[in-house]
Short mmCIF file of N, CA and C in Angstrom, two decimals:
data_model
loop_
_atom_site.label_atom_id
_atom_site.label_comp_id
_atom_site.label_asym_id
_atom_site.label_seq_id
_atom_site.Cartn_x
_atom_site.Cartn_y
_atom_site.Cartn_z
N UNK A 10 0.86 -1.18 0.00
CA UNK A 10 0.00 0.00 0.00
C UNK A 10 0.90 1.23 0.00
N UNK A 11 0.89 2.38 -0.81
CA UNK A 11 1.28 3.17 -0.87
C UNK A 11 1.07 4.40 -0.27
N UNK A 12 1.68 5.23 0.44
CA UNK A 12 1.60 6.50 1.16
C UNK A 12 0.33 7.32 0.75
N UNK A 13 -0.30 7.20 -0.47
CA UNK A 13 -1.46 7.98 -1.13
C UNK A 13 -2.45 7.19 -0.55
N UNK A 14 -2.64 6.33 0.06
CA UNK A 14 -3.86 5.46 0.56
C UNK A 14 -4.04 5.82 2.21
N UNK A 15 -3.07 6.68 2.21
CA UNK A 15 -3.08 6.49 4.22
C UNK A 15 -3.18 7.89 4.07
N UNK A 16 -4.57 8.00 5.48
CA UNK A 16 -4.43 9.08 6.51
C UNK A 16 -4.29 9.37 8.12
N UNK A 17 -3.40 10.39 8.16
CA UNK A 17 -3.11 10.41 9.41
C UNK A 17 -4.54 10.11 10.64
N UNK A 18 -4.61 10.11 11.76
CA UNK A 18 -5.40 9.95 12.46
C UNK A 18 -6.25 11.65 12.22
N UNK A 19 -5.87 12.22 12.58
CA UNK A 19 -6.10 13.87 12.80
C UNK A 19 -6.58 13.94 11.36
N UNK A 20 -6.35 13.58 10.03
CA UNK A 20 -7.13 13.77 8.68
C UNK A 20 -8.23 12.94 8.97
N UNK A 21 -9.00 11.48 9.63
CA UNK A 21 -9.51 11.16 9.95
C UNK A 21 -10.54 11.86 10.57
N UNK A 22 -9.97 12.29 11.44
CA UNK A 22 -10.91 12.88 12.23
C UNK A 22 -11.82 14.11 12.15
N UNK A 23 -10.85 15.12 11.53
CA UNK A 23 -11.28 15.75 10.45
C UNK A 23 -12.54 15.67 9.40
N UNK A 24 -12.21 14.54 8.55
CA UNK A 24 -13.03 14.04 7.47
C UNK A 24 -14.65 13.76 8.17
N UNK A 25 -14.56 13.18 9.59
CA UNK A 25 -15.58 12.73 10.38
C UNK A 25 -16.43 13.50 11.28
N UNK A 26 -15.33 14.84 11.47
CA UNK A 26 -15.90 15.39 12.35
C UNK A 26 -16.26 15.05 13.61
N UNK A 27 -14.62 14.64 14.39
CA UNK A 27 -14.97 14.26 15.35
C UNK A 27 -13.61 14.40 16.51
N UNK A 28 -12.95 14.31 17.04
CA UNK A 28 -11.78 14.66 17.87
C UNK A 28 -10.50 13.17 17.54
N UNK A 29 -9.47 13.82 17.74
CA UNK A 29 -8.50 13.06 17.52
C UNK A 29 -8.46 11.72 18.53
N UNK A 30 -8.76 11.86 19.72
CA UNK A 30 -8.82 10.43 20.02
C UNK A 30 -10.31 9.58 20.16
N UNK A 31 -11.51 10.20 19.59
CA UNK A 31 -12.18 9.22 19.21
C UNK A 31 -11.91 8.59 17.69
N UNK A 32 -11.10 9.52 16.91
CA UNK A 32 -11.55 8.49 16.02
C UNK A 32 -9.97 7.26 15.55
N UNK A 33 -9.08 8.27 16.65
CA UNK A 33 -8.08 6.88 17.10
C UNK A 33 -8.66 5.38 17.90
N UNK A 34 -9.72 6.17 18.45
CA UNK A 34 -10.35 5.18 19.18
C UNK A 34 -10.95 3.70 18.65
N UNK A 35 -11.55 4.73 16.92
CA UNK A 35 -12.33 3.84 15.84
C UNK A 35 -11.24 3.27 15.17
N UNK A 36 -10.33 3.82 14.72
CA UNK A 36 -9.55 3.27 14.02
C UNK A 36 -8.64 1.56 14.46
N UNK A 37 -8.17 2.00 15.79
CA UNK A 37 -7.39 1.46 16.63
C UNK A 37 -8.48 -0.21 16.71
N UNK A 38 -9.27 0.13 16.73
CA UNK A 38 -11.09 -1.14 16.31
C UNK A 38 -10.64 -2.06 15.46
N UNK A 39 -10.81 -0.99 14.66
CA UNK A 39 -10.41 -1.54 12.88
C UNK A 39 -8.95 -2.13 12.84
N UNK A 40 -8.23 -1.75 13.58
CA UNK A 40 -6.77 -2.09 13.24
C UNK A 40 -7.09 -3.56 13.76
N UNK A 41 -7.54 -3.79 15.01
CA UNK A 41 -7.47 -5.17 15.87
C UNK A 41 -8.53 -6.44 15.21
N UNK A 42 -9.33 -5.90 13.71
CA UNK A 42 -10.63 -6.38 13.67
C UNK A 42 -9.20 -6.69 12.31
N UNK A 43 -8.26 -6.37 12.09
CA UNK A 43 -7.90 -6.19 10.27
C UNK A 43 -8.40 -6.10 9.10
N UNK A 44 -9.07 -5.04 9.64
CA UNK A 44 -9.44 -4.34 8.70
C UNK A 44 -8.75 -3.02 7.56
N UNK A 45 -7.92 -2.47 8.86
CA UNK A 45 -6.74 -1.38 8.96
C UNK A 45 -5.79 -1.81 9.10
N UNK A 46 -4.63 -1.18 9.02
CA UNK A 46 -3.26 -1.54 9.02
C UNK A 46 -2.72 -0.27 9.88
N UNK A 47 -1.53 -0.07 10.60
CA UNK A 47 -0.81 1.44 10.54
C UNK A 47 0.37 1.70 10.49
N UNK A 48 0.49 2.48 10.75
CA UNK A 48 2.26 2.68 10.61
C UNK A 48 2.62 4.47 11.62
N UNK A 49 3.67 4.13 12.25
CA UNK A 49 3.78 5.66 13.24
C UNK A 49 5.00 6.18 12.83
N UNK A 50 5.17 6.87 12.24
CA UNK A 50 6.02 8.17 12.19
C UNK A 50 6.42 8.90 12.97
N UNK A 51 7.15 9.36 13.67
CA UNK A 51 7.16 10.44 14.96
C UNK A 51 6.29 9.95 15.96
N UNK A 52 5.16 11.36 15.95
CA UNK A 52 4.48 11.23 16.89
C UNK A 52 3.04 10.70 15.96
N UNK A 53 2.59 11.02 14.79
CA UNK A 53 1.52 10.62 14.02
C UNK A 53 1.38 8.90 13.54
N UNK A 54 0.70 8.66 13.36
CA UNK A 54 -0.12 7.63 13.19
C UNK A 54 -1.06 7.39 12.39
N UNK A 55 -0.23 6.41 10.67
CA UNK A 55 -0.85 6.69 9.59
C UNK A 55 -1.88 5.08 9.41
N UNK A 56 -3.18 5.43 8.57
CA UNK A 56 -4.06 4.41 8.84
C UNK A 56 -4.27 3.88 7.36
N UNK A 57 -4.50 2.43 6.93
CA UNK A 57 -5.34 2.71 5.60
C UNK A 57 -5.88 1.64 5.75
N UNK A 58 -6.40 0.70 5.03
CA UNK A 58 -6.78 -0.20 4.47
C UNK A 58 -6.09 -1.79 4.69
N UNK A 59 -6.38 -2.55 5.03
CA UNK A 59 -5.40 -3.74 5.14
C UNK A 59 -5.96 -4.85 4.25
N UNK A 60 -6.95 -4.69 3.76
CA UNK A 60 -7.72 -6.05 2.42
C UNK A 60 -8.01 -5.06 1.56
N UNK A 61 -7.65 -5.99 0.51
CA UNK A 61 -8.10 -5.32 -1.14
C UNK A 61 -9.60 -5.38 -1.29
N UNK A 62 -10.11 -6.65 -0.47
CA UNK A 62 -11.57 -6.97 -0.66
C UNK A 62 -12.36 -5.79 -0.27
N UNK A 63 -11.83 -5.50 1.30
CA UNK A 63 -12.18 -4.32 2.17
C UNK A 63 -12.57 -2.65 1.06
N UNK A 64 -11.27 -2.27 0.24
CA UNK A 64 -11.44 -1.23 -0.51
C UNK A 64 -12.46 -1.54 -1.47
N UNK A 65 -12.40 -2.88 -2.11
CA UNK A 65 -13.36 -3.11 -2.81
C UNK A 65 -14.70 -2.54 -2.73
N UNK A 66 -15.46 -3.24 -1.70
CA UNK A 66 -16.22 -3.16 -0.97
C UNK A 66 -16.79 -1.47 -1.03
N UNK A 67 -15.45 -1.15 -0.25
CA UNK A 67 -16.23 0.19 0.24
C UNK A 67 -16.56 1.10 -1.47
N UNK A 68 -15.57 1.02 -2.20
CA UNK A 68 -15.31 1.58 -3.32
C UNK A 68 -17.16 1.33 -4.28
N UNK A 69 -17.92 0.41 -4.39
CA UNK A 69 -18.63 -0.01 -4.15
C UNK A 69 -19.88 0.15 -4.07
N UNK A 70 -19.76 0.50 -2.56
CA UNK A 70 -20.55 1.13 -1.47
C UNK A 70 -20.70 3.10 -1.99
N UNK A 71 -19.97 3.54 -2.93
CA UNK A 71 -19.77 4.88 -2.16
C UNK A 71 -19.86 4.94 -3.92
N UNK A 72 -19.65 4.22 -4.79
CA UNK A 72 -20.43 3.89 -6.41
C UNK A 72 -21.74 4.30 -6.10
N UNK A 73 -22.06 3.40 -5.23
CA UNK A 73 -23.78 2.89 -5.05
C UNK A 73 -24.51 4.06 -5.07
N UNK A 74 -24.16 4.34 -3.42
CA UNK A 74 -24.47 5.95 -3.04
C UNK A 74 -24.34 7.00 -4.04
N UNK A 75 -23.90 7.25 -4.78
CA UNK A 75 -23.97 8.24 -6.14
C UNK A 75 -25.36 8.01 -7.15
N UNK A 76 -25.04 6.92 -7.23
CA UNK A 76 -26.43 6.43 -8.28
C UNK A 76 -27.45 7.45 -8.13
#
């Protein structure tokens, strides 16, 4: 997976509208469920995707929703 697929926690949270450690909170879920993957840099903490099926899926999902 390439650096263009991952966002930091804080872009997360952002996107969600919601504070940096809830949606570390969600993520951190997803990481233990493998769903997510991460990787820490410094002090940040980058998130993406850990199944192709998973992007699939959502990719998909968010097709659908347009229709």
């Amino acid at each position: 997976m390439t650096q263009e697929n991952e966002l930091c926690v804080c872009d997360v949270a952002n996107i969600i509208g919601t504070t940096n450690a809830t949606a570390s909170h969600h993520l951190r879920h997803l990481r233990n469920l493998r769903l997510a993957k991460s990787r820490k840099e410094g002090k940040l903490v980058f998130y993406s995707l850990d199944d192709p099926h998973v992007t699939a899926l959502i990719s998909m999902a968010m097709a659908h929703a347009q229709e």
